[in-house]
Short mmCIF file of C-alpha atoms in Angstrom, two decimals:
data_model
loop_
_atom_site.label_atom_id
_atom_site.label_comp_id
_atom_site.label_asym_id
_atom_site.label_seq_id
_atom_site.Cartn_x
_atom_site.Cartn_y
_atom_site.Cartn_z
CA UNK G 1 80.06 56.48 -69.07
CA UNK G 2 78.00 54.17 -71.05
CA UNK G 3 74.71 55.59 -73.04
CA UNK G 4 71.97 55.39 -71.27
CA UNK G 5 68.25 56.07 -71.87
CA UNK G 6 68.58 59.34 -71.03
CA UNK G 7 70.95 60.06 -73.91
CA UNK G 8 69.45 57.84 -76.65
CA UNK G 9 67.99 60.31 -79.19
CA UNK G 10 64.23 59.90 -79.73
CA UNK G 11 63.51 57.39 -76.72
CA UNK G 12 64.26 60.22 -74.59
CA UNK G 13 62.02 62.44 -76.11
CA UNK G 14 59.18 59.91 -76.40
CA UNK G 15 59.66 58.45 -72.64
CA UNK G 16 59.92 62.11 -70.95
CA UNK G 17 56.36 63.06 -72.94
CA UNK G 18 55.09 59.83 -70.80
CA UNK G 19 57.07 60.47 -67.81
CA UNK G 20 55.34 64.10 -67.79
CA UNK G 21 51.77 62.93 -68.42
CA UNK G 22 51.79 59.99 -65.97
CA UNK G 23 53.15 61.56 -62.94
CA UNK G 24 50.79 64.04 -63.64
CA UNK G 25 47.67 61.93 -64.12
CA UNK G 26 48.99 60.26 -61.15
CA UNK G 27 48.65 63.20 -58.90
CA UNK G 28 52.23 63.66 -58.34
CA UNK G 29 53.84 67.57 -58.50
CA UNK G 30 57.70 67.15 -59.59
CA UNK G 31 59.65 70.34 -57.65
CA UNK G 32 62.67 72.26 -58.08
CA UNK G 33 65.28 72.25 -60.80
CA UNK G 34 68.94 71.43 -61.58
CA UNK G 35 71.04 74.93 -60.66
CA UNK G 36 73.40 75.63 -63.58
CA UNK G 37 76.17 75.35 -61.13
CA UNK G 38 75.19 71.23 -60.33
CA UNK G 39 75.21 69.81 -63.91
CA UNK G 40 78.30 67.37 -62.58
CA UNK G 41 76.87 66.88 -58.80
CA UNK G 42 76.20 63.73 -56.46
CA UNK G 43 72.30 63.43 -55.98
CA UNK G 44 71.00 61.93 -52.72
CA UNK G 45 68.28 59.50 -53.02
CA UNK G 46 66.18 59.15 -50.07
CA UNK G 47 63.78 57.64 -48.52
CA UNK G 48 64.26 54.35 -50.46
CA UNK G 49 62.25 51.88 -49.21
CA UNK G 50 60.91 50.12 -52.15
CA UNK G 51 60.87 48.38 -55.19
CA UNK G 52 58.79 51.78 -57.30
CA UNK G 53 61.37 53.83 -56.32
CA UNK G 54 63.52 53.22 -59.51
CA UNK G 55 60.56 53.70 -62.15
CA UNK G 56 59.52 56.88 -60.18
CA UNK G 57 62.97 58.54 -59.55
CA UNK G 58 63.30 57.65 -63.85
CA UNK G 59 60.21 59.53 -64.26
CA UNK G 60 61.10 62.15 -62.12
CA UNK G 61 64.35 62.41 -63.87
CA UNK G 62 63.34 62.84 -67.44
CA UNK G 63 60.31 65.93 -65.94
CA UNK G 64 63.19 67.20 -64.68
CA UNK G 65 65.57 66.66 -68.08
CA UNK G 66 68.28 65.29 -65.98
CA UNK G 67 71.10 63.20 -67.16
CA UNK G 68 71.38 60.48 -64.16
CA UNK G 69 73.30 57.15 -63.02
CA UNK G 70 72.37 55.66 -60.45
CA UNK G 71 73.95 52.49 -58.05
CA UNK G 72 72.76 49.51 -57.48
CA UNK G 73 73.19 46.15 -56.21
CA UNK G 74 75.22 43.39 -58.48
CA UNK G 75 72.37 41.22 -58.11
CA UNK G 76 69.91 43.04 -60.33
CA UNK G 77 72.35 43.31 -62.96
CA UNK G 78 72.68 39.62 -63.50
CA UNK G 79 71.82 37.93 -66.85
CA UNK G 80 68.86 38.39 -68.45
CA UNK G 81 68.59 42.15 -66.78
CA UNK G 82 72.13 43.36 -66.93
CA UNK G 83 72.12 45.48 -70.20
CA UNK G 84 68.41 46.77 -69.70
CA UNK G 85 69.52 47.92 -65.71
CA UNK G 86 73.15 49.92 -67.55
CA UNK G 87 70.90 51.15 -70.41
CA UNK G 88 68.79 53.07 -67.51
CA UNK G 89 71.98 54.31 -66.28
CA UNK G 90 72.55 51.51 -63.84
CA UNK G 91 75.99 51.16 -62.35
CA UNK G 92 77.06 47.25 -60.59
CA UNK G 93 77.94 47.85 -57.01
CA UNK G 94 79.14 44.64 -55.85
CA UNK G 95 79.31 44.96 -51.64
CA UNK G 96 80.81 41.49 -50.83
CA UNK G 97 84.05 42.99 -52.47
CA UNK G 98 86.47 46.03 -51.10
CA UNK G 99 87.01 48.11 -53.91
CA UNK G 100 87.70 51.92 -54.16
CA UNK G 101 84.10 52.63 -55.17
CA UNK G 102 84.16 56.66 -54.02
CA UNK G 103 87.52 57.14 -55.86
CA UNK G 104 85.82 55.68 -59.26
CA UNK G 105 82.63 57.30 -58.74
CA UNK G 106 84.60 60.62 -58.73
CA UNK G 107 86.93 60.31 -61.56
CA UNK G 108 83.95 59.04 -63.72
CA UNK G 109 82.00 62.39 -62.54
CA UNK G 110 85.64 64.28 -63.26
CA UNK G 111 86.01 63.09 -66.54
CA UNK G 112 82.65 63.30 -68.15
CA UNK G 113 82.02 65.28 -71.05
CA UNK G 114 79.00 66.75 -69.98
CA UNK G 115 76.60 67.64 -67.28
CA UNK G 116 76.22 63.86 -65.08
CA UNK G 117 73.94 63.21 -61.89
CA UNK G 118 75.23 60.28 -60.06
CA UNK G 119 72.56 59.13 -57.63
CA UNK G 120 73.22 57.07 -54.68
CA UNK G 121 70.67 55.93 -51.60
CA UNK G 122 72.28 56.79 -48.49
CA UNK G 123 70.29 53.67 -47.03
CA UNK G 124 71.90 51.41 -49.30
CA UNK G 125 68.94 49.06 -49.26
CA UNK G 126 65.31 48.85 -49.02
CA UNK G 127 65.56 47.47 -45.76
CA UNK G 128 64.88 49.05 -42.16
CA UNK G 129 68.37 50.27 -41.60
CA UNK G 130 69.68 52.93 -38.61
CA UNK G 131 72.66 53.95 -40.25
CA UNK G 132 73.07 55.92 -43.42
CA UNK G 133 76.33 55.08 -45.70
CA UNK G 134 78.47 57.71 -45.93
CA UNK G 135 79.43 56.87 -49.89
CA UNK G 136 77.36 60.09 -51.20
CA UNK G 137 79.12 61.94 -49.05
CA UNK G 138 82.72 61.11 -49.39
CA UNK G 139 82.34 61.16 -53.83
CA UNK G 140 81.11 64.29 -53.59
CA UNK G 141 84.35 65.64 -51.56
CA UNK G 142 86.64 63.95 -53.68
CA UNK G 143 85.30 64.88 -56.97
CA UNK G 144 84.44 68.69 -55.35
CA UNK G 145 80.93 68.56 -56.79
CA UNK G 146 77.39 69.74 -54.83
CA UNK G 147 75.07 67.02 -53.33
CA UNK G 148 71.48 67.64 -54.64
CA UNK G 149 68.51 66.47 -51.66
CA UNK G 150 66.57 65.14 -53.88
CA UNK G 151 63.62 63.27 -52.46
CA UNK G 152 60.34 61.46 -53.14
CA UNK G 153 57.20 61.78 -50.17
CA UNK G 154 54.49 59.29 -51.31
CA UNK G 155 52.92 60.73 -48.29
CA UNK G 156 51.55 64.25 -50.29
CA UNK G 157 53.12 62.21 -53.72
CA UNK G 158 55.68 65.28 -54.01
CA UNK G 159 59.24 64.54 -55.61
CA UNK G 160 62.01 66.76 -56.63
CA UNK G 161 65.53 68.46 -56.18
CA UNK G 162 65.74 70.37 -52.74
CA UNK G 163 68.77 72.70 -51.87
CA UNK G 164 72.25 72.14 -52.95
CA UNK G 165 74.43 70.87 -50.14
CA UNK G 166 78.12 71.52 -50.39
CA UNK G 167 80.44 69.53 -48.08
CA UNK G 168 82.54 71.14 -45.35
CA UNK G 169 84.69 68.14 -44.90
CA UNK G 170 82.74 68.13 -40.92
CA UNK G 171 80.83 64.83 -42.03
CA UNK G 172 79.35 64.70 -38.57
CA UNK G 173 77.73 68.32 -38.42
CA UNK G 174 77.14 67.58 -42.63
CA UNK G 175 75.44 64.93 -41.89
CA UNK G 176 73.06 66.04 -39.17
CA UNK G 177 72.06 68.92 -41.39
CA UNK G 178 71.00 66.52 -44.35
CA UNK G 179 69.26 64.09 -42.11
CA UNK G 180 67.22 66.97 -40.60
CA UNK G 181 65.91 68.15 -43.91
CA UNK G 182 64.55 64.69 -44.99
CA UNK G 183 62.85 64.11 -41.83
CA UNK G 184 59.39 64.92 -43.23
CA UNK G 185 59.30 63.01 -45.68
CA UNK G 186 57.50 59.52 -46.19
CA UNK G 187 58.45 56.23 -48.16
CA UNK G 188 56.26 53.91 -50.21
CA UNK G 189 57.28 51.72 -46.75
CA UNK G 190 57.37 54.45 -44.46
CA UNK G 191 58.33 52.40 -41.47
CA UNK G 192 61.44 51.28 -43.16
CA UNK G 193 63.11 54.75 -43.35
CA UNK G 194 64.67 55.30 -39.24
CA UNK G 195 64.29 59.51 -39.44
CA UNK G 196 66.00 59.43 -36.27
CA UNK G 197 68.85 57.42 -37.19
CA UNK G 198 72.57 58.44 -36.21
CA UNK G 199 75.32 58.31 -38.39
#
């Protein structure tokens, strides 16, 4: 995978010192931790329903010393933001394509050196959607890694890693059970994020 700011000596050092004083300043507590079992897991990002996610969920990360990558749409990584989104461990999804994203997304987790977080909204956009993308869900199977419910409630301004979820293979049930656990929890656009949805 490609360096990020997360593994550029003395940036990271620098930017977690901010990270840490800011959320803190800013009211937010950052919960949890990374199990030593999870250094190589599939992170679930959720509620995302806007824009301050990313700059948070960085923040988060370095309080947290994680070593993340996270998806996102090809549009954002078009010219002039394209090396700045990678260098924050961005990775080009392009959706109007059909490509074998879940099989790449596990071999890159398989054959990483070290410990890797690969975050991925189950949303898969901002907007009001019912149905959650299954993506997470299916990487984490193939590449036989945990999924990490992480989450972010602007509500009480609480973010953090909750329990490590490992798959059954019963996506249904799986599902259900992950869906249930985030239902407290508020976006930045609150309305946006269907608690209720099926699968």
């Amino acid at each position: 995978m490609q360096r990020t700011i997360f593994t550029t000596p003395v940036v990271n050092t620098l930017l977690r010192g901010f990270s840490v004083a800011f959320l803190r300043l800013t009211g937010w507590t950052i919960e949890g931790e990374l199990p030593p079992n999870a250094g190589k897991s599939v992170f679930i990002a959720a509620p995302h329903t806007s824009n301050w996610d990313l700059p948070y969920t960085l923040m988060v990360a370095f309080a947290l010393r994680l070593n993340p990558y996270w998806m996102g749409k090809a549009s954002i990584f078009r010219f002039p933001f394209g090396g700045l989104m990678r260098w924050l461990g961005g990775i080009e999804v392009d959706r109007s394509k059909a490509n074998n994203l879940v099989a790449a997304s596990a071999q890159a987790i398989a054959e990483a050196d070290g410990p890797l977080q690969l975050i991925v909204p189950p949303e898969g956009t901002r907007s009001k959607t019912r149905y959650w993308k299954t993506g997470f869900y299916y990487i984490a199977n193939t590449a036989q890694v945990p999924i990490i419910l992480a989450y972010m409630d602007y509500a009480t301004r609480r973010s953090g890693l909750g329990p490590v979820f490992q798959p059954t293979g019963d996506i249904e049930a799986d599902m259900a059970h992950i869906k249930a656990f985030y239902q407290p929890f508020k976006g930045k656009n609150a309305s946006q994020f269907d608690q209720g949805a099926d699968l």
